[in-house]
Tab-separated table of N, CA and C in Angstrom:
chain	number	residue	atom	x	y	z
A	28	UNK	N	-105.593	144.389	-49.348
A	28	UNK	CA	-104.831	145.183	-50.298
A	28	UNK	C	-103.587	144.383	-50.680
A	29	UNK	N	-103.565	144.100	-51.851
A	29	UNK	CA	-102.468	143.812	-52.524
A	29	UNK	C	-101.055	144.295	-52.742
A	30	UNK	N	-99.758	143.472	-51.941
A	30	UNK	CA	-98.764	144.403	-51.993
A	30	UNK	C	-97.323	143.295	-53.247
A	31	UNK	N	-98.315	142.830	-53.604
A	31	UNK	CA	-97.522	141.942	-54.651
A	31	UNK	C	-96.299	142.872	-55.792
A	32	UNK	N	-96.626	143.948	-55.949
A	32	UNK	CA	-96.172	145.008	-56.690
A	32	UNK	C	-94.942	145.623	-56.410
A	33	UNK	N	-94.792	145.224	-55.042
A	33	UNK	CA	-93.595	146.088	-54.011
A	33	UNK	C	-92.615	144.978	-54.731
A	34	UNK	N	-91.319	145.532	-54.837
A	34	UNK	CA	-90.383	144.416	-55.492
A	34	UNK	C	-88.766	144.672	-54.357
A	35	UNK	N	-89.169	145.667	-53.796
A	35	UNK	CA	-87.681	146.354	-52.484
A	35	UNK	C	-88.451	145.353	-51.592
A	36	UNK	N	-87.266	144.623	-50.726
A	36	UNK	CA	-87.810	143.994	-49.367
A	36	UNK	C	-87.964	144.988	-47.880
A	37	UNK	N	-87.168	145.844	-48.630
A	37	UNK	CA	-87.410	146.949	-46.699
A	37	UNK	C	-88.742	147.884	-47.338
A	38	UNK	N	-88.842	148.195	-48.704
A	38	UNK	CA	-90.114	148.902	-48.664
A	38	UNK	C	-91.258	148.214	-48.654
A	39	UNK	N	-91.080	147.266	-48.892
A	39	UNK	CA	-92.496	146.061	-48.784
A	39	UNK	C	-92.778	145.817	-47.155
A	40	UNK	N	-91.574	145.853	-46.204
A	40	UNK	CA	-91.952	145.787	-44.731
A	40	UNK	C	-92.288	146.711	-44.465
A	41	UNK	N	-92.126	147.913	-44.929
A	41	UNK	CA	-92.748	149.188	-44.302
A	41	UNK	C	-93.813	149.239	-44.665
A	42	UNK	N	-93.970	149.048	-45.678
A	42	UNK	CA	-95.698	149.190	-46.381
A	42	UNK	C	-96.530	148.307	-45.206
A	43	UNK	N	-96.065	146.921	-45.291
A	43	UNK	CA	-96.816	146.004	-44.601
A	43	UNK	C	-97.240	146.627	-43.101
A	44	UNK	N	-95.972	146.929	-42.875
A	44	UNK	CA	-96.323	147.829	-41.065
A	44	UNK	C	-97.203	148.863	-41.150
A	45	UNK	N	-97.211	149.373	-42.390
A	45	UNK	CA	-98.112	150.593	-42.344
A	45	UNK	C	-99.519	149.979	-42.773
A	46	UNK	N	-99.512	149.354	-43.200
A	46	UNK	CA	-100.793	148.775	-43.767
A	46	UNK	C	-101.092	147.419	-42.363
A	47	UNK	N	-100.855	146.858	-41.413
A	47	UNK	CA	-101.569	147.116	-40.335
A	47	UNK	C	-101.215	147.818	-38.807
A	48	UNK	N	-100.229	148.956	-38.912
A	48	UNK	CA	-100.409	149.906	-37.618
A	48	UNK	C	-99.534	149.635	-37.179
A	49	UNK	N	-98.505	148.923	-37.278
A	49	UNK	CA	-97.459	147.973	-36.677
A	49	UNK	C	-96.632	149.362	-36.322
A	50	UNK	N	-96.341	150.203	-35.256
A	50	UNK	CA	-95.372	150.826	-35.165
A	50	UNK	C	-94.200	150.534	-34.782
A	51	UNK	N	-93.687	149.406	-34.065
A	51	UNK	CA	-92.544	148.772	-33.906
A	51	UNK	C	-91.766	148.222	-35.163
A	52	UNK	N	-92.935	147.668	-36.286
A	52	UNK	CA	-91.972	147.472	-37.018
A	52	UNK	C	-91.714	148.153	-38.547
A	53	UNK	N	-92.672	149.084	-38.183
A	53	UNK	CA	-92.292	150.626	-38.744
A	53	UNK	C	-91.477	151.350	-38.720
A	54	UNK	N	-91.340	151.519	-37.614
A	54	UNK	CA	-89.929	152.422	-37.092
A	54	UNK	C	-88.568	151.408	-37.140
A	55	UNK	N	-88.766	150.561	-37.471
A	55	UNK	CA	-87.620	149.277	-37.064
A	55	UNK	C	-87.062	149.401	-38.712
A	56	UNK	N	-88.027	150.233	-39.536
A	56	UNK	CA	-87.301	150.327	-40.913
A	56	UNK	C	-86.369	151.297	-41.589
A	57	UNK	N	-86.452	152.749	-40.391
A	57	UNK	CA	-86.130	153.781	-40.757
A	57	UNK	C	-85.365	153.530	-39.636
A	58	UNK	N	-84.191	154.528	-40.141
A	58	UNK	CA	-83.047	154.964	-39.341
A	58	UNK	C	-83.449	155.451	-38.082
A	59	UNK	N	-82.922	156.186	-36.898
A	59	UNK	CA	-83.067	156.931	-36.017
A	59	UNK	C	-83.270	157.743	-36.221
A	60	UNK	N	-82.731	158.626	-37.202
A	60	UNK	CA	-82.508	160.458	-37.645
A	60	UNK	C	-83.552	160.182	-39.287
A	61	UNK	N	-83.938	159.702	-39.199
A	61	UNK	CA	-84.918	159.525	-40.213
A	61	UNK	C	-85.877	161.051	-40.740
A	62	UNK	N	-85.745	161.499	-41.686
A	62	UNK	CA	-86.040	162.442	-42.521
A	62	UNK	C	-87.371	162.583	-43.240
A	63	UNK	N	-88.427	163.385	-43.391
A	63	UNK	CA	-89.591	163.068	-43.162
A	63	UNK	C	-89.932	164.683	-44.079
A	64	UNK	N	-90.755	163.859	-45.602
A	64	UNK	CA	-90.953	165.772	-46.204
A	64	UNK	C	-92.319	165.310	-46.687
A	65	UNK	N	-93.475	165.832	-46.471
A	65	UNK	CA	-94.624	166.074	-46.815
A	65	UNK	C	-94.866	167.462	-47.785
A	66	UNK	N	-95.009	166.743	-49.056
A	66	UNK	CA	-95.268	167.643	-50.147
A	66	UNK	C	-94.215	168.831	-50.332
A	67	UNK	N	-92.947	168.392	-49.948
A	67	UNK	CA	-91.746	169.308	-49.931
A	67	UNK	C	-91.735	169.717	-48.401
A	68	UNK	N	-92.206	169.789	-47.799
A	68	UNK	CA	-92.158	170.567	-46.425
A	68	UNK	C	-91.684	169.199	-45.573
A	69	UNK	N	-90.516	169.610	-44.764
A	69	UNK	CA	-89.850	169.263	-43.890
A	69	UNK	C	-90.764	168.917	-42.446
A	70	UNK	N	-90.774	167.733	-42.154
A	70	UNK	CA	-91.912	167.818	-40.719
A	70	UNK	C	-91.025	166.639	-39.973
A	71	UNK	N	-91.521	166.743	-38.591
A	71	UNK	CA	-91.138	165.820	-37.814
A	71	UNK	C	-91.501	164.048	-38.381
A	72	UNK	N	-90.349	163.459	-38.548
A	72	UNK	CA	-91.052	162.019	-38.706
A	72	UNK	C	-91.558	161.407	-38.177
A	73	UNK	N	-90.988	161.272	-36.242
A	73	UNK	CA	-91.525	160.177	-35.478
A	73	UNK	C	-93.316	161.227	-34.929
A	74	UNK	N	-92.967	162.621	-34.588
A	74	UNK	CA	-94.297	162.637	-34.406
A	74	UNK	C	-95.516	162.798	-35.596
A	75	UNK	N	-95.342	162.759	-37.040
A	75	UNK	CA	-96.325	162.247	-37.846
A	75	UNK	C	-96.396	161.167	-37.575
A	76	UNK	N	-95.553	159.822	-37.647
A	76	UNK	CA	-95.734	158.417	-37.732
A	76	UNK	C	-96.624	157.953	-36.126
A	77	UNK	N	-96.248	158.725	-35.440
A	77	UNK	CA	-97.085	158.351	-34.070
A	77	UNK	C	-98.097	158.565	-33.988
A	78	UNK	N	-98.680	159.669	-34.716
A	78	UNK	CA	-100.084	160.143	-34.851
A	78	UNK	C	-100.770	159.005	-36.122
A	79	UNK	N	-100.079	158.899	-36.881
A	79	UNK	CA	-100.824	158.846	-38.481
A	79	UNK	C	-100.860	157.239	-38.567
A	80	UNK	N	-100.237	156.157	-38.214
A	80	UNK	CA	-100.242	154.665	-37.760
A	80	UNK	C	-101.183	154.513	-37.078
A	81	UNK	N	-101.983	153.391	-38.226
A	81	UNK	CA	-103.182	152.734	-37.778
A	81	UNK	C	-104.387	154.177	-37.821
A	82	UNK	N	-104.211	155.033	-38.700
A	82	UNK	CA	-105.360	155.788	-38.885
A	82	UNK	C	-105.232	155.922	-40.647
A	83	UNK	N	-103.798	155.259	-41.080
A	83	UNK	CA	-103.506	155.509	-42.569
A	83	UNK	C	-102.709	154.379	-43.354
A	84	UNK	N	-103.677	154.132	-44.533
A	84	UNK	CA	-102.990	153.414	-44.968
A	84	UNK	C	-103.175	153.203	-46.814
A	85	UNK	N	-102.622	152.275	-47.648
A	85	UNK	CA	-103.329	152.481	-49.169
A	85	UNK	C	-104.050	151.544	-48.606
A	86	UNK	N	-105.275	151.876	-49.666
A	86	UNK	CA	-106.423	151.110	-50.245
A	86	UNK	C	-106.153	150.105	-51.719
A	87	UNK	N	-104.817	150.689	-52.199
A	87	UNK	CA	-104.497	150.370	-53.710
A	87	UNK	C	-103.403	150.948	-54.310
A	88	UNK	N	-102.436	149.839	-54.494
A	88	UNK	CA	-100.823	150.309	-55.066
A	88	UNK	C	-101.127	149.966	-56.557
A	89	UNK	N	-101.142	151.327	-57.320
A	89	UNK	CA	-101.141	151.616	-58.464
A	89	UNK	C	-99.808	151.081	-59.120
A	90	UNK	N	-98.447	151.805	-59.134
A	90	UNK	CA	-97.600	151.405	-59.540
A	90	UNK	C	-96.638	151.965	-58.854
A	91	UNK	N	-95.202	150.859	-59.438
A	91	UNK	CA	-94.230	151.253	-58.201
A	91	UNK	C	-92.972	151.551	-59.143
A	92	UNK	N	-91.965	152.765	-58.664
A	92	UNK	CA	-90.953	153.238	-59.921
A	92	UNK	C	-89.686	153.139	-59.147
A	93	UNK	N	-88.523	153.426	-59.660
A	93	UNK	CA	-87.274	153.904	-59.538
A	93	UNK	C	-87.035	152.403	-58.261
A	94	UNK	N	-86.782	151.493	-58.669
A	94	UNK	CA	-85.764	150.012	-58.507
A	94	UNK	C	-87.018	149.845	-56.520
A	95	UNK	N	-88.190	149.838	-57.613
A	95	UNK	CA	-89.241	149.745	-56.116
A	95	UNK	C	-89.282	150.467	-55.078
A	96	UNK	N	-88.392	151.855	-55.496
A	96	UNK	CA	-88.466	152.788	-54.227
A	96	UNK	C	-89.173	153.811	-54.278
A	97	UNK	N	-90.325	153.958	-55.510
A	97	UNK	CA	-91.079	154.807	-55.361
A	97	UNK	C	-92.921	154.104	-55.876
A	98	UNK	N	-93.301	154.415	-54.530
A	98	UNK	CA	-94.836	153.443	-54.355
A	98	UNK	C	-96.110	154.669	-54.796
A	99	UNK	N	-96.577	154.295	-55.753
A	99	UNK	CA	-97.957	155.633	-55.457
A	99	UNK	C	-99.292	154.543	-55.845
A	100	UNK	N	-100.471	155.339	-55.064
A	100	UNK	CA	-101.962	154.765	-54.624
A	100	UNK	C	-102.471	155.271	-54.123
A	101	UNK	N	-103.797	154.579	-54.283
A	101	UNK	CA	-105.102	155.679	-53.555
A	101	UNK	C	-104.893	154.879	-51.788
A	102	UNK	N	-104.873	156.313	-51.294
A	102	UNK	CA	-104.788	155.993	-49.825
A	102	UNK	C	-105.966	156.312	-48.731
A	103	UNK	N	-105.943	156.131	-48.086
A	103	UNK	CA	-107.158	156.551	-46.999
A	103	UNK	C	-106.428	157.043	-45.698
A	104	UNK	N	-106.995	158.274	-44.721
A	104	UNK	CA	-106.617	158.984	-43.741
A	104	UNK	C	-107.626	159.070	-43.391
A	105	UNK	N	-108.024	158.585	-41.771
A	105	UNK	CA	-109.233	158.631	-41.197
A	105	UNK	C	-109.585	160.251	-40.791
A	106	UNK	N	-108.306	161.049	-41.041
A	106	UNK	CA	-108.590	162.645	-40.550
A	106	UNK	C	-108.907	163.168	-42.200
A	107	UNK	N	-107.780	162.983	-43.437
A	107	UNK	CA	-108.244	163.334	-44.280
A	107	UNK	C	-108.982	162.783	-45.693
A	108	UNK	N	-109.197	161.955	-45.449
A	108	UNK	CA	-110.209	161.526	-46.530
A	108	UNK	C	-108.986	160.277	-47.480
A	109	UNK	N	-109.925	159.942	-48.554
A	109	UNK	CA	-109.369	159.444	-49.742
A	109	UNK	C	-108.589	160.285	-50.659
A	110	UNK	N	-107.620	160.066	-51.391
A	110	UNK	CA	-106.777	160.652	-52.174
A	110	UNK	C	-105.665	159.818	-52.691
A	111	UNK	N	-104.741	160.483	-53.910
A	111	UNK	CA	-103.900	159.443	-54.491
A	111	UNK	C	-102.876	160.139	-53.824
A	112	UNK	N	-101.689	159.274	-53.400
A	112	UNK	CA	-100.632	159.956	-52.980
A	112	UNK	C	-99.103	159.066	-53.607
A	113	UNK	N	-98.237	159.673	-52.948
A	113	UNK	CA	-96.796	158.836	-53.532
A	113	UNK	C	-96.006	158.640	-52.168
A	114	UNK	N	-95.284	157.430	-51.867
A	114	UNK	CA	-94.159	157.456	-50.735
A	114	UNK	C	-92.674	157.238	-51.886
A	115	UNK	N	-91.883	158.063	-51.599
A	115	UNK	CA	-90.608	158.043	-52.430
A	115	UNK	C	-89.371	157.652	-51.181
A	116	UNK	N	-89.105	156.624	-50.739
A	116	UNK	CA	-88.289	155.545	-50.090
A	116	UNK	C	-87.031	156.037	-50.254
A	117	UNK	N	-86.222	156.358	-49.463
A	117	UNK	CA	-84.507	156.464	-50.082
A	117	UNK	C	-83.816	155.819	-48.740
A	118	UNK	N	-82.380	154.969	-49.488
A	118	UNK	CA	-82.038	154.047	-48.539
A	118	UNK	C	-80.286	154.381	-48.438
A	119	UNK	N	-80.039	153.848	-47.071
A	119	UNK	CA	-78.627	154.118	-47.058
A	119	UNK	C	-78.622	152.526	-47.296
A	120	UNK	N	-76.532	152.764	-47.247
A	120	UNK	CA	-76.339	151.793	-47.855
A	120	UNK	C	-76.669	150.445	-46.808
A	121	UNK	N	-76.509	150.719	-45.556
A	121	UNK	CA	-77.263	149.166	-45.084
A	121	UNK	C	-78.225	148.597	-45.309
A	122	UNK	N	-79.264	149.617	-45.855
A	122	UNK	CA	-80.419	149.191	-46.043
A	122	UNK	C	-81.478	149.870	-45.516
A	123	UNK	N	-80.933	150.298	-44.070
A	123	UNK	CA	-82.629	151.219	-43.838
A	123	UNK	C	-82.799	152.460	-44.551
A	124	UNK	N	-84.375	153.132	-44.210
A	124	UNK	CA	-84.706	154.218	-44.942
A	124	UNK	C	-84.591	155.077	-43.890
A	125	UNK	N	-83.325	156.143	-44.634
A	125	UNK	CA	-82.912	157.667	-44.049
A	125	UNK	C	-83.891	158.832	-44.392
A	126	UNK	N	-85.145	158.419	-45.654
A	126	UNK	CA	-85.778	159.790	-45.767
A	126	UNK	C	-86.801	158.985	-46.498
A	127	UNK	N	-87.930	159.743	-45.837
A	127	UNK	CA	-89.327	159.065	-46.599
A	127	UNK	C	-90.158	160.839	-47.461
A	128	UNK	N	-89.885	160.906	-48.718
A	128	UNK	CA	-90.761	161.939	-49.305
A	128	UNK	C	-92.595	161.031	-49.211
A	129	UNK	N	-93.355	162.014	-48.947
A	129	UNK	CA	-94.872	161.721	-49.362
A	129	UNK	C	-95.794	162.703	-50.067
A	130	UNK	N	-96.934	162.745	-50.315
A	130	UNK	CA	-97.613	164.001	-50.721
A	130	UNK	C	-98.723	163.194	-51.815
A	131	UNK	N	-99.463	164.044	-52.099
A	131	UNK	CA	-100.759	163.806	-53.247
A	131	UNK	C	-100.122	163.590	-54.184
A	132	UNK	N	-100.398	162.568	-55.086
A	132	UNK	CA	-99.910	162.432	-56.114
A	132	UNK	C	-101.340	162.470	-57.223
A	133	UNK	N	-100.482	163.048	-58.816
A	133	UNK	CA	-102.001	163.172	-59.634
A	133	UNK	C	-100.881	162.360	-60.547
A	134	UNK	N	-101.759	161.132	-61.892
A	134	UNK	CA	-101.114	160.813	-62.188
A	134	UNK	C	-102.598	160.146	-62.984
């Protein structure tokens, strides 16, 4: 999978970690108190990311918006299937990511 598209350097490492399972350097991108909303709903971050690493990842980065901080593609979930979704990235000012939005995206 092609991540040539990613043009942010901390969202391109996260992608990369997520795209092979890497949870060390997954979590090494997000803050501590890191903020976590699935389709608007508020959920735990570290225990989705503990479960969902290395069972999820894109198959295909469609296009990427708002200064490379917003990634959408068809993704794969070994629990839920294929689907298009969006990760919307937001960064403090050092640089890591304080809040990751996700969810189905139609587009």
């Amino acid at each position: 999978m092609q991540t040539d598209k990613l043009t942010n350097t901390t969202v391109k490492q996260a992608i990369n970690a997520l795209q092979a399972g890497d949870k060390k350097a997954w979590f090494a991108a997000f803050t501590a108190d890191a903020a976590l909303y699935d389709d608007g709903n508020k959920i735990n971050f570290h225990t989705f990311w503990e479960k969902a690493l290395g069972h999820e990842r894109f198959t295909s980065i469609d296009k990427v918006e708002n200064k490379g901080l917003d990634v959408y593609g068809h993704f794969h979930s070994d629990q839920w299937g294929a689907f298009k979704t969006y990760m919307k990235f937001h960064l403090q000012a050092d640089g890591k990511i304080n809040r990751l939005d996700i969810g189905q995206a139609s587009y």
